[in-house]
Amino acid sequence: MNIFRLAGDMTHLASVLVLLLKIHTIKSCAGVSLKTQELYAIVFVTRYLDIFTDFISLYNTVMKLIFLSSSFSIVWYMRSHKIVRRSYDKDQDTFRHWFLILPCLLLACLINEKFSFNEVMWTFSLYLEAVAILPQLVLLQRTRNIDNLTGQYVFLLGAYRSLYIVNWIYRYFTEPHYVHWIPWLAGIIQTLLYADFFYYYFESWKNNRKLQLPA
């Protein structure tokens, strides 16, 4: 554990809390992509298959439980909560997210560090997480006007991945033989997908105006 990894974890946690705050207190999921949330639920399930078999640390287990429970809570709110689900704009959230799953799974079967079930699922979760934000970004482009909490949620998600890249760079120079090409490449691709959003986010912050993405 180093300061960059911890900052990345806390930023990731903050993004989830911001989204849950929006949904639970405002009783609205406007501007939030259910497709992205479903993909994240799959990411966490396949990544944390070892949660009850391999104990690393209390911190590690608690974080896994938080991300699993929060992810399924968000999906439940958007699908089943009698008030929240009314604000979900399914007519705009039309990205065919299921078509992302099979290519990521096939890629994980072909390119992995070890061909075992848990390892392939872990690799699959990395590939899927890299592209899981796409439905959310497409939805934001379609709706144009983005409320503050949704904008902060997406920004924190991108910041979390950026901090993880800094963590990997730090570990590469401080730990001998620390080379993991698969998470590095997946993380870089994921961060690049946020580049356009980051630009408009900082522009709106600098000019003190409402965040808007070009159509």
CSV table of C-alpha atoms in Angstrom, one decimal, residues 5-210:
chain,number,residue,atom,x,y,z
A,5,ARG,CA,-3.0,3.4,-4.2
A,6,LEU,CA,-4.8,4.7,-1.0
A,7,ALA,CA,-5.8,7.9,-2.8
A,8,GLY,CA,-7.1,5.9,-5.7
A,9,ASP,CA,-9.2,3.6,-3.5
A,10,MET,CA,-10.6,6.6,-1.5
A,11,THR,CA,-11.5,8.4,-4.8
A,12,HIS,CA,-13.2,5.3,-6.1
A,13,LEU,CA,-15.1,5.0,-2.8
A,14,ALA,CA,-16.0,8.7,-3.0
A,15,SER,CA,-17.5,8.2,-6.5
A,16,VAL,CA,-19.8,5.4,-5.3
A,17,LEU,CA,-20.8,7.5,-2.2
A,18,VAL,CA,-21.6,10.5,-4.4
A,19,LEU,CA,-23.8,8.4,-6.7
A,20,LEU,CA,-25.6,6.7,-3.7
A,21,LEU,CA,-26.1,10.2,-2.1
A,22,LYS,CA,-27.8,11.4,-5.3
A,23,ILE,CA,-30.0,8.4,-5.7
A,24,HIS,CA,-30.9,8.0,-2.0
A,25,THR,CA,-31.5,11.6,-1.0
A,26,ILE,CA,-32.8,13.1,-4.2
A,27,LYS,CA,-34.6,10.0,-5.2
A,28,SER,CA,-33.4,10.4,-8.7
A,29,CYS,CA,-31.1,8.6,-11.1
A,30,ALA,CA,-31.5,11.1,-13.9
A,31,GLY,CA,-28.4,11.2,-16.1
A,32,VAL,CA,-27.1,7.9,-14.7
A,33,SER,CA,-26.7,4.9,-17.0
A,34,LEU,CA,-28.1,1.7,-15.8
A,35,LYS,CA,-26.1,-0.1,-18.5
A,36,THR,CA,-22.9,1.2,-16.9
A,37,GLN,CA,-24.0,0.2,-13.4
A,38,GLU,CA,-24.9,-3.3,-14.6
A,39,LEU,CA,-21.4,-3.7,-16.2
A,40,TYR,CA,-19.8,-2.5,-13.0
A,41,ALA,CA,-21.8,-5.1,-11.0
A,42,ILE,CA,-20.4,-7.8,-13.3
A,43,VAL,CA,-16.9,-6.4,-13.0
A,44,PHE,CA,-17.0,-6.6,-9.2
A,45,VAL,CA,-18.5,-10.1,-9.1
A,46,THR,CA,-15.9,-11.5,-11.5
A,47,ARG,CA,-13.0,-9.7,-9.8
A,48,TYR,CA,-13.8,-10.6,-6.3
A,49,LEU,CA,-14.5,-14.4,-6.7
A,50,ASP,CA,-11.8,-15.0,-4.1
A,51,ILE,CA,-13.4,-12.9,-1.4
A,52,PHE,CA,-14.3,-15.9,0.8
A,53,THR,CA,-11.3,-18.1,-0.1
A,54,ASP,CA,-8.2,-15.8,-0.1
A,55,PHE,CA,-7.8,-13.5,2.8
A,56,ILE,CA,-5.4,-10.7,2.1
A,57,SER,CA,-6.3,-8.1,4.8
A,58,LEU,CA,-9.3,-6.7,6.6
A,59,TYR,CA,-9.0,-3.5,4.5
A,60,ASN,CA,-9.0,-5.5,1.3
A,61,THR,CA,-12.1,-7.6,2.3
A,62,VAL,CA,-14.0,-4.6,3.5
A,63,MET,CA,-13.4,-2.7,0.3
A,64,LYS,CA,-14.5,-5.6,-1.8
A,65,LEU,CA,-17.7,-5.9,0.2
A,66,ILE,CA,-18.4,-2.2,-0.1
A,67,PHE,CA,-18.0,-2.2,-3.9
A,68,LEU,CA,-20.1,-5.3,-4.3
A,69,SER,CA,-22.9,-4.2,-2.1
A,70,SER,CA,-23.0,-0.6,-3.4
A,71,SER,CA,-23.0,-1.8,-7.0
A,72,PHE,CA,-25.9,-4.1,-6.5
A,73,SER,CA,-27.7,-1.4,-4.4
A,74,ILE,CA,-27.5,1.1,-7.3
A,75,VAL,CA,-28.8,-1.4,-9.8
A,76,TRP,CA,-31.6,-2.3,-7.5
A,77,TYR,CA,-32.5,1.4,-6.9
A,78,MET,CA,-32.6,2.1,-10.7
A,79,ARG,CA,-34.6,-1.1,-11.6
A,80,SER,CA,-36.9,-1.6,-8.6
A,81,HIS,CA,-37.3,1.4,-6.4
A,82,LYS,CA,-40.8,2.8,-7.0
A,83,ILE,CA,-39.7,6.4,-7.1
A,84,VAL,CA,-36.1,6.3,-8.3
A,85,ARG,CA,-36.8,4.1,-11.3
A,86,ARG,CA,-39.3,6.7,-12.7
A,87,SER,CA,-36.4,9.2,-13.3
A,88,TYR,CA,-34.4,6.7,-15.3
A,89,ASP,CA,-34.3,7.7,-18.9
A,90,LYS,CA,-34.2,4.4,-20.7
A,91,ASP,CA,-35.0,6.0,-24.0
A,92,GLN,CA,-31.6,7.8,-24.0
A,93,ASP,CA,-29.7,5.0,-22.3
A,94,THR,CA,-29.7,2.7,-25.3
A,95,PHE,CA,-26.0,1.7,-25.6
A,96,ARG,CA,-26.0,-2.1,-26.3
A,97,HIS,CA,-23.8,-2.9,-23.3
A,98,TRP,CA,-24.2,-6.6,-23.6
A,99,PHE,CA,-22.1,-6.5,-26.8
A,100,LEU,CA,-19.1,-5.4,-24.7
A,101,ILE,CA,-19.2,-8.6,-22.5
A,102,LEU,CA,-18.4,-11.3,-25.0
A,103,PRO,CA,-15.4,-9.6,-26.7
A,104,CYS,CA,-13.9,-8.9,-23.2
A,105,LEU,CA,-14.5,-12.5,-22.2
A,106,LEU,CA,-12.9,-13.9,-25.4
A,107,LEU,CA,-9.9,-11.5,-25.0
A,108,ALA,CA,-9.5,-12.7,-21.3
A,109,CYS,CA,-9.5,-16.3,-22.5
A,110,LEU,CA,-6.8,-15.5,-25.1
A,111,ILE,CA,-4.6,-13.0,-23.2
A,112,ASN,CA,-4.1,-13.6,-19.5
A,113,GLU,CA,-1.3,-14.2,-17.0
A,114,LYS,CA,-2.5,-17.7,-16.1
A,115,PHE,CA,-5.2,-19.9,-17.7
A,116,SER,CA,-7.3,-20.7,-14.7
A,117,PHE,CA,-11.0,-19.9,-14.0
A,118,ASN,CA,-10.3,-17.2,-11.3
A,119,GLU,CA,-7.4,-15.7,-13.3
A,120,VAL,CA,-9.5,-15.5,-16.5
A,121,MET,CA,-12.4,-13.9,-14.6
A,122,TRP,CA,-10.1,-11.4,-13.0
A,123,THR,CA,-8.6,-10.5,-16.4
A,124,PHE,CA,-12.1,-10.3,-17.9
A,125,SER,CA,-13.1,-7.8,-15.1
A,126,LEU,CA,-10.1,-5.6,-16.1
A,127,TYR,CA,-11.1,-5.6,-19.7
A,128,LEU,CA,-14.7,-5.0,-19.0
A,129,GLU,CA,-14.0,-2.2,-16.5
A,130,ALA,CA,-11.9,-0.4,-19.1
A,131,VAL,CA,-15.0,0.0,-21.3
A,132,ALA,CA,-17.8,0.0,-18.8
A,133,ILE,CA,-18.0,3.8,-18.7
A,134,LEU,CA,-18.9,4.0,-22.4
A,135,PRO,CA,-22.7,3.8,-21.9
A,136,GLN,CA,-22.5,6.5,-19.2
A,137,LEU,CA,-20.4,8.8,-21.4
A,138,VAL,CA,-22.8,8.3,-24.4
A,139,LEU,CA,-25.8,9.1,-22.2
A,140,LEU,CA,-24.1,12.3,-21.0
A,141,GLN,CA,-23.5,13.4,-24.6
A,142,ARG,CA,-27.1,12.8,-25.4
A,143,THR,CA,-28.6,14.6,-22.4
A,144,ARG,CA,-26.0,17.5,-22.7
A,145,ASN,CA,-27.0,19.1,-19.4
A,146,ILE,CA,-25.3,17.3,-16.5
A,147,ASP,CA,-26.2,17.9,-12.9
A,148,ASN,CA,-23.4,18.5,-10.4
A,149,LEU,CA,-23.5,15.1,-8.6
A,150,THR,CA,-23.5,13.1,-11.8
A,151,GLY,CA,-20.6,15.1,-13.1
A,152,GLN,CA,-18.7,14.6,-9.9
A,153,TYR,CA,-19.4,10.9,-10.0
A,154,VAL,CA,-17.9,10.5,-13.4
A,155,PHE,CA,-15.0,12.8,-12.6
A,156,LEU,CA,-14.1,10.8,-9.5
A,157,LEU,CA,-14.3,7.5,-11.4
A,158,GLY,CA,-11.8,8.9,-13.9
A,159,ALA,CA,-9.6,10.3,-11.2
A,160,TYR,CA,-9.5,7.0,-9.4
A,161,ARG,CA,-8.1,5.2,-12.5
A,162,SER,CA,-5.6,8.0,-13.1
A,163,LEU,CA,-4.3,7.7,-9.5
A,164,TYR,CA,-4.0,4.0,-10.0
A,165,ILE,CA,-1.7,4.6,-13.0
A,166,VAL,CA,0.5,6.8,-10.8
A,167,ASN,CA,0.5,4.0,-8.2
A,168,TRP,CA,1.7,1.6,-10.9
A,169,ILE,CA,4.5,3.9,-12.0
A,170,TYR,CA,5.5,4.4,-8.4
A,171,ARG,CA,5.6,0.6,-7.8
A,172,TYR,CA,7.5,0.0,-11.0
A,173,PHE,CA,10.4,2.2,-9.8
A,174,THR,CA,10.3,1.1,-6.2
A,175,GLU,CA,9.6,-2.6,-6.4
A,176,PRO,CA,11.8,-5.1,-8.2
A,177,HIS,CA,10.2,-7.1,-11.0
A,178,TYR,CA,6.9,-5.3,-10.8
A,179,VAL,CA,5.6,-5.7,-14.3
A,180,HIS,CA,1.9,-6.3,-15.0
A,181,TRP,CA,1.1,-5.4,-18.6
A,182,ILE,CA,-2.6,-6.5,-18.7
A,183,PRO,CA,-3.9,-4.2,-15.9
A,184,TRP,CA,-1.6,-1.4,-17.1
A,185,LEU,CA,-2.9,-1.4,-20.7
A,186,ALA,CA,-6.5,-1.8,-19.6
A,187,GLY,CA,-6.1,1.1,-17.1
A,188,ILE,CA,-4.5,3.3,-19.7
A,189,ILE,CA,-7.4,2.6,-22.2
A,190,GLN,CA,-9.9,3.3,-19.5
A,191,THR,CA,-8.3,6.6,-18.5
A,192,LEU,CA,-8.1,7.7,-22.2
A,193,LEU,CA,-11.9,7.3,-22.5
A,194,TYR,CA,-12.3,10.0,-19.8
A,195,ALA,CA,-10.0,12.5,-21.6
A,196,ASP,CA,-12.8,14.3,-23.4
A,197,PHE,CA,-14.9,14.4,-20.3
A,198,PHE,CA,-12.0,15.7,-18.2
A,199,TYR,CA,-11.5,18.6,-20.6
A,200,TYR,CA,-15.1,19.8,-20.5
A,201,TYR,CA,-15.3,19.2,-16.8
A,202,PHE,CA,-12.3,21.5,-16.1
A,203,GLU,CA,-13.5,24.0,-18.7
A,204,SER,CA,-16.9,24.3,-16.9
A,205,TRP,CA,-15.1,24.6,-13.5
A,206,LYS,CA,-12.7,27.2,-14.7
A,207,ASN,CA,-15.5,29.3,-16.3
A,208,ASN,CA,-18.0,28.6,-13.5
A,209,ARG,CA,-20.7,27.3,-15.8
A,210,LYS,CA,-22.8,24.2,-16.0
